[in-house]
mmCIF file of C-alpha atoms in Angstrom:
data_model
loop_
_atom_site.group_PDB
_atom_site.id
_atom_site.type_symbol
_atom_site.label_atom_id
_atom_site.label_comp_id
_atom_site.label_asym_id
_atom_site.label_seq_id
_atom_site.Cartn_x
_atom_site.Cartn_y
_atom_site.Cartn_z
ATOM 1 C CA MET A 1267 18.780 6.184 -0.746
ATOM 2 C CA ALA A 1268 15.242 4.975 -1.484
ATOM 3 C CA GLY A 1269 14.300 4.871 -5.007
ATOM 4 C CA TRP A 1270 11.234 7.186 -4.395
ATOM 5 C CA PHE A 1271 13.445 9.778 -2.834
ATOM 6 C CA LYS A 1272 15.964 9.570 -5.833
ATOM 7 C CA ARG A 1273 13.099 10.173 -8.166
ATOM 8 C CA PHE A 1274 11.841 13.024 -6.089
ATOM 9 C CA LEU A 1275 15.175 14.725 -6.017
ATOM 10 C CA HIS A 1276 15.591 14.225 -9.849
ATOM 11 C CA LYS A 1277 12.213 15.679 -10.466
ATOM 12 C CA SER A 1278 12.544 18.517 -8.257
ATOM 13 C CA LYS A 1279 15.412 19.701 -10.367
ATOM 14 C CA SER A 1280 13.480 19.632 -13.578
ATOM 15 C CA SER A 1281 9.967 20.813 -12.386
ATOM 16 C CA SER A 1282 8.362 23.045 -9.605
ATOM 17 C CA ALA A 1283 8.690 21.959 -5.918
ATOM 18 C CA GLU A 1284 4.676 21.511 -5.829
ATOM 19 C CA SER A 1285 4.505 18.993 -8.898
ATOM 20 C CA SER A 1286 7.589 17.203 -7.522
ATOM 21 C CA LEU A 1287 5.979 16.680 -4.015
ATOM 22 C CA ASN A 1288 2.672 15.272 -5.700
ATOM 23 C CA SER A 1289 4.685 12.817 -7.855
ATOM 24 C CA SER A 1290 6.844 11.718 -4.933
ATOM 25 C CA ARG A 1291 3.726 10.521 -3.229
ATOM 26 C CA SER A 1292 2.731 7.858 -5.574
ATOM 27 C CA ALA A 1293 3.306 4.153 -4.425
ATOM 28 C CA SER A 1294 6.763 2.762 -4.520
ATOM 29 C CA PRO A 1295 6.230 -0.632 -6.378
ATOM 30 C CA SER A 1296 5.256 0.598 -9.694
ATOM 31 C CA HIS A 1297 1.429 0.747 -9.263
ATOM 32 C CA SER A 1298 -0.907 2.650 -11.689
ATOM 33 C CA SER A 1299 -4.188 2.295 -9.964
ATOM 34 C CA SER A 1300 -5.870 5.380 -8.310
ATOM 35 C CA SER A 1301 -5.791 3.622 -4.881
ATOM 36 C CA ALA A 1302 -2.140 2.944 -5.138
ATOM 37 C CA GLU A 1303 -1.449 6.554 -6.297
ATOM 38 C CA ASN A 1304 -3.143 7.831 -3.285
ATOM 39 C CA CYS A 1305 -0.885 5.930 -0.780
ATOM 40 C CA THR A 1306 2.042 7.805 0.342
ATOM 41 C CA SER A 1307 3.538 4.871 2.347
ATOM 42 C CA THR A 1308 3.791 1.189 1.656
ATOM 43 C CA SER A 1309 3.317 0.259 5.294
ATOM 44 C CA MET A 1310 2.343 1.826 8.557
ATOM 45 C CA SER A 1311 3.519 0.381 11.907
ATOM 46 C CA LEU A 1312 1.015 0.377 14.934
ATOM 47 C CA VAL A 1313 2.987 -0.252 18.104
ATOM 48 C CA SER A 1314 3.398 0.564 21.698
ATOM 49 C CA GLU A 1315 6.055 3.107 22.559
ATOM 50 C CA VAL A 1316 7.566 0.548 24.790
ATOM 51 C CA ASP A 1317 8.175 -1.836 21.485
ATOM 52 C CA LEU A 1318 9.469 1.122 19.352
ATOM 53 C CA GLU A 1319 13.050 -0.083 19.119
ATOM 54 C CA LEU A 1320 11.885 -3.470 17.655
ATOM 55 C CA VAL A 1321 9.707 -1.820 15.296
ATOM 56 C CA GLU A 1322 12.507 0.867 14.416
ATOM 57 C CA GLU A 1323 14.541 -2.324 13.397
ATOM 58 C CA LEU A 1324 11.598 -3.637 11.331
ATOM 59 C CA VAL A 1325 11.135 -0.253 9.542
ATOM 60 C CA SER A 1326 14.838 -0.043 8.797
ATOM 61 C CA TYR A 1327 14.713 -3.605 7.433
ATOM 62 C CA LEU A 1328 11.677 -2.722 5.189
ATOM 63 C CA GLU A 1329 12.967 0.499 3.891
ATOM 64 C CA GLY A 1330 16.335 -1.111 3.066
ATOM 65 C CA GLN A 1331 14.637 -3.742 0.718
ATOM 66 C CA PRO A 1332 15.149 -3.441 -3.004
ATOM 67 C CA GLU A 1333 11.520 -2.656 -3.436
ATOM 68 C CA SER A 1334 12.237 0.711 -1.563
ATOM 69 C CA PHE A 1335 9.158 0.261 0.757
ATOM 70 C CA ARG A 1336 8.298 3.549 2.581
ATOM 71 C CA CYS A 1337 6.939 3.092 6.159
ATOM 72 C CA PHE A 1338 5.098 5.589 8.363
ATOM 73 C CA LEU A 1339 6.159 5.329 12.109
ATOM 74 C CA GLN A 1340 4.083 7.831 13.824
ATOM 75 C CA LEU A 1341 6.599 8.958 16.471
ATOM 76 C CA ARG A 1342 9.051 9.369 13.766
ATOM 77 C CA ASP A 1343 7.161 10.623 10.600
ATOM 78 C CA ALA A 1344 4.107 12.850 12.075
ATOM 79 C CA ALA A 1345 4.682 16.589 11.441
ATOM 80 C CA PRO A 1346 5.397 18.508 14.679
ATOM 81 C CA GLY A 1347 2.477 20.350 15.664
ATOM 82 C CA SER A 1348 -0.155 18.209 13.806
ATOM 83 C CA ALA A 1349 -2.895 16.841 15.732
ATOM 84 C CA VAL A 1350 -2.187 13.299 16.779
ATOM 85 C CA VAL A 1351 -5.499 11.791 15.766
ATOM 86 C CA THR A 1352 -5.431 13.399 12.640
ATOM 87 C CA ALA A 1353 -1.971 12.304 11.751
ATOM 88 C CA LEU A 1354 -2.997 8.852 12.650
ATOM 89 C CA CYS A 1355 -6.164 8.959 10.383
ATOM 90 C CA ASP A 1356 -4.071 10.193 7.494
ATOM 91 C CA ALA A 1357 -1.431 7.710 8.042
ATOM 92 C CA VAL A 1358 -3.937 4.870 8.047
ATOM 93 C CA GLN A 1359 -5.715 6.088 5.001
ATOM 94 C CA ASN A 1360 -2.508 6.829 3.079
ATOM 95 C CA SER A 1361 -0.855 3.454 3.660
ATOM 96 C CA HIS A 1362 -1.050 0.296 1.711
ATOM 97 C CA CYS A 1363 -0.720 -2.158 4.743
ATOM 98 C CA TRP A 1364 -0.698 -1.740 8.567
ATOM 99 C CA VAL A 1365 1.686 -3.812 10.589
ATOM 100 C CA MET A 1366 0.561 -4.357 14.108
ATOM 101 C CA LEU A 1367 2.963 -5.434 16.592
ATOM 102 C CA ILE A 1368 0.765 -7.018 19.156
ATOM 103 C CA THR A 1369 2.664 -7.354 22.449
ATOM 104 C CA PRO A 1370 1.643 -7.408 26.165
ATOM 105 C CA ASP A 1371 2.342 -3.705 26.075
ATOM 106 C CA PHE A 1372 0.186 -3.117 22.965
ATOM 107 C CA LEU A 1373 -2.815 -4.835 24.635
ATOM 108 C CA GLN A 1374 -2.568 -2.765 27.860
ATOM 109 C CA ASP A 1375 -2.443 0.498 25.852
ATOM 110 C CA PRO A 1376 -5.641 2.330 25.045
ATOM 111 C CA TRP A 1377 -3.868 4.344 22.370
ATOM 112 C CA CYS A 1378 -2.769 1.202 20.658
ATOM 113 C CA LYS A 1379 -6.348 -0.374 20.737
ATOM 114 C CA TYR A 1380 -7.681 3.074 19.140
ATOM 115 C CA GLN A 1381 -5.141 2.864 16.392
ATOM 116 C CA MET A 1382 -6.070 -0.746 15.681
ATOM 117 C CA HIS A 1383 -9.859 0.184 15.473
ATOM 118 C CA GLN A 1384 -8.955 2.984 13.164
ATOM 119 C CA ALA A 1385 -7.118 0.628 10.783
ATOM 120 C CA LEU A 1386 -9.934 -1.811 11.059
ATOM 121 C CA ALA A 1387 -12.648 0.791 10.319
ATOM 122 C CA GLU A 1388 -10.659 1.733 7.138
ATOM 123 C CA ALA A 1389 -10.781 -1.731 5.587
ATOM 124 C CA PRO A 1390 -12.267 -4.205 7.998
ATOM 125 C CA MET A 1391 -12.025 -7.271 5.509
ATOM 126 C CA ALA A 1392 -8.941 -5.990 3.143
ATOM 127 C CA ASN A 1393 -7.344 -9.383 2.528
ATOM 128 C CA GLY A 1394 -3.683 -8.994 3.654
ATOM 129 C CA ARG A 1395 -4.072 -5.226 4.305
ATOM 130 C CA THR A 1396 -3.692 -5.693 8.121
ATOM 131 C CA ILE A 1397 -0.785 -7.663 9.362
ATOM 132 C CA PRO A 1398 -1.000 -8.626 12.801
ATOM 133 C CA VAL A 1399 2.262 -9.821 14.470
ATOM 134 C CA LEU A 1400 2.282 -11.354 17.741
ATOM 135 C CA LYS A 1401 5.283 -11.297 20.268
ATOM 136 C CA GLY A 1402 5.298 -12.570 23.622
ATOM 137 C CA VAL A 1403 1.300 -12.818 23.485
ATOM 138 C CA ASP A 1404 -0.620 -16.195 23.680
ATOM 139 C CA ARG A 1405 -3.111 -17.062 21.180
ATOM 140 C CA LYS A 1406 -5.985 -16.753 23.786
ATOM 141 C CA ASP A 1407 -4.890 -13.027 24.462
ATOM 142 C CA TYR A 1408 -5.124 -12.349 20.673
ATOM 143 C CA PRO A 1409 -7.616 -9.376 20.350
ATOM 144 C CA ARG A 1410 -11.068 -10.603 19.403
ATOM 145 C CA GLU A 1411 -11.487 -7.920 16.772
ATOM 146 C CA LEU A 1412 -8.522 -9.518 14.764
ATOM 147 C CA ARG A 1413 -9.389 -13.372 15.153
ATOM 148 C CA ASN A 1414 -10.685 -13.465 11.491
ATOM 149 C CA LEU A 1415 -7.161 -12.649 10.383
ATOM 150 C CA TYR A 1416 -4.093 -14.766 10.268
ATOM 151 C CA TYR A 1417 -1.060 -13.598 12.200
ATOM 152 C CA ILE A 1418 2.614 -13.684 12.136
ATOM 153 C CA TYR A 1419 4.187 -15.134 15.408
ATOM 154 C CA MET A 1420 7.356 -13.511 16.010
ATOM 155 C CA ALA A 1421 9.852 -16.096 17.361
ATOM 156 C CA LEU A 1422 12.956 -15.188 15.381
ATOM 157 C CA LYS A 1423 13.242 -11.675 14.664
ATOM 158 C CA GLU A 1424 14.900 -12.277 10.873
ATOM 159 C CA ASN A 1425 12.229 -14.742 9.878
ATOM 160 C CA SER A 1426 9.389 -12.572 11.017
ATOM 161 C CA PHE A 1427 10.898 -9.687 9.118
ATOM 162 C CA ARG A 1428 11.106 -11.482 6.066
ATOM 163 C CA GLN A 1429 7.346 -13.076 6.610
ATOM 164 C CA ILE A 1430 6.194 -9.305 6.960
ATOM 165 C CA ARG A 1431 8.062 -8.198 3.886
ATOM 166 C CA ASP A 1432 6.599 -11.265 1.887
ATOM 167 C CA THR A 1433 3.162 -10.462 3.120
ATOM 168 C CA ILE A 1434 3.429 -6.859 2.056
ATOM 169 C CA MET A 1435 4.672 -7.939 -1.397
ATOM 170 C CA ARG A 1436 1.791 -10.480 -1.691
ATOM 171 C CA TYR A 1437 -0.830 -7.690 -0.992
ATOM 172 C CA LEU A 1438 0.792 -5.246 -3.358
ATOM 173 C CA GLN A 1439 0.988 -7.738 -6.099
ATOM 174 C CA GLU A 1440 -2.639 -8.456 -5.614
ATOM 175 C CA LEU A 1441 -3.490 -4.867 -5.575
ATOM 176 C CA CYS A 1442 -1.612 -4.563 -8.944
ATOM 177 C CA ARG A 1443 -3.441 -7.667 -10.375
ATOM 178 C CA ASN A 1444 -6.719 -6.231 -9.420
ATOM 179 C CA SER A 1445 -6.129 -2.838 -10.793
ATOM 180 C CA THR A 1446 -4.844 -4.114 -14.098
ATOM 181 C CA SER A 1447 -7.940 -6.397 -14.501
ATOM 182 C CA ARG A 1448 -10.177 -3.561 -13.753
ATOM 183 C CA THR A 1449 -8.468 -1.443 -16.601
ATOM 184 C CA ASP A 1450 -8.523 -4.241 -19.190
#
């Protein structure tokens, strides 16, 4: 069971449901900055529905890490009945990092391109926040909008998953350092 969920269950026994829900939405790896407290998930996966199985494996890997990462996968986590675009925008705003699995299907899907543009509009130059992952795509087909960002090339799934985890950790550590230096 994820650490944040254990804390949520423990707090719900000792306080009202509303205050428990609010406290469960703080960032998982012990951040104290307001930007971290506003995020409900560590990462959000932007993916074509065709590639969903691979991304579900990645999400399972990340959520199973000792850091208790929380991932938002729109097809799994969006509230039934909520507006699709609103759920996407909320998820983009409420996630620390965005993992984009760029595959041939992603490049052909207008919805995936829209998701990518939403993430880039939220933080176009956030160092490490957007994590492009290429699978089955040549460098020449890498989206123009992302060419200022380094990417992870997925050759071996296990190595790529570890690289994604390490990249998320670096971003979160930098976020913590920056928020600590601002409060000093």
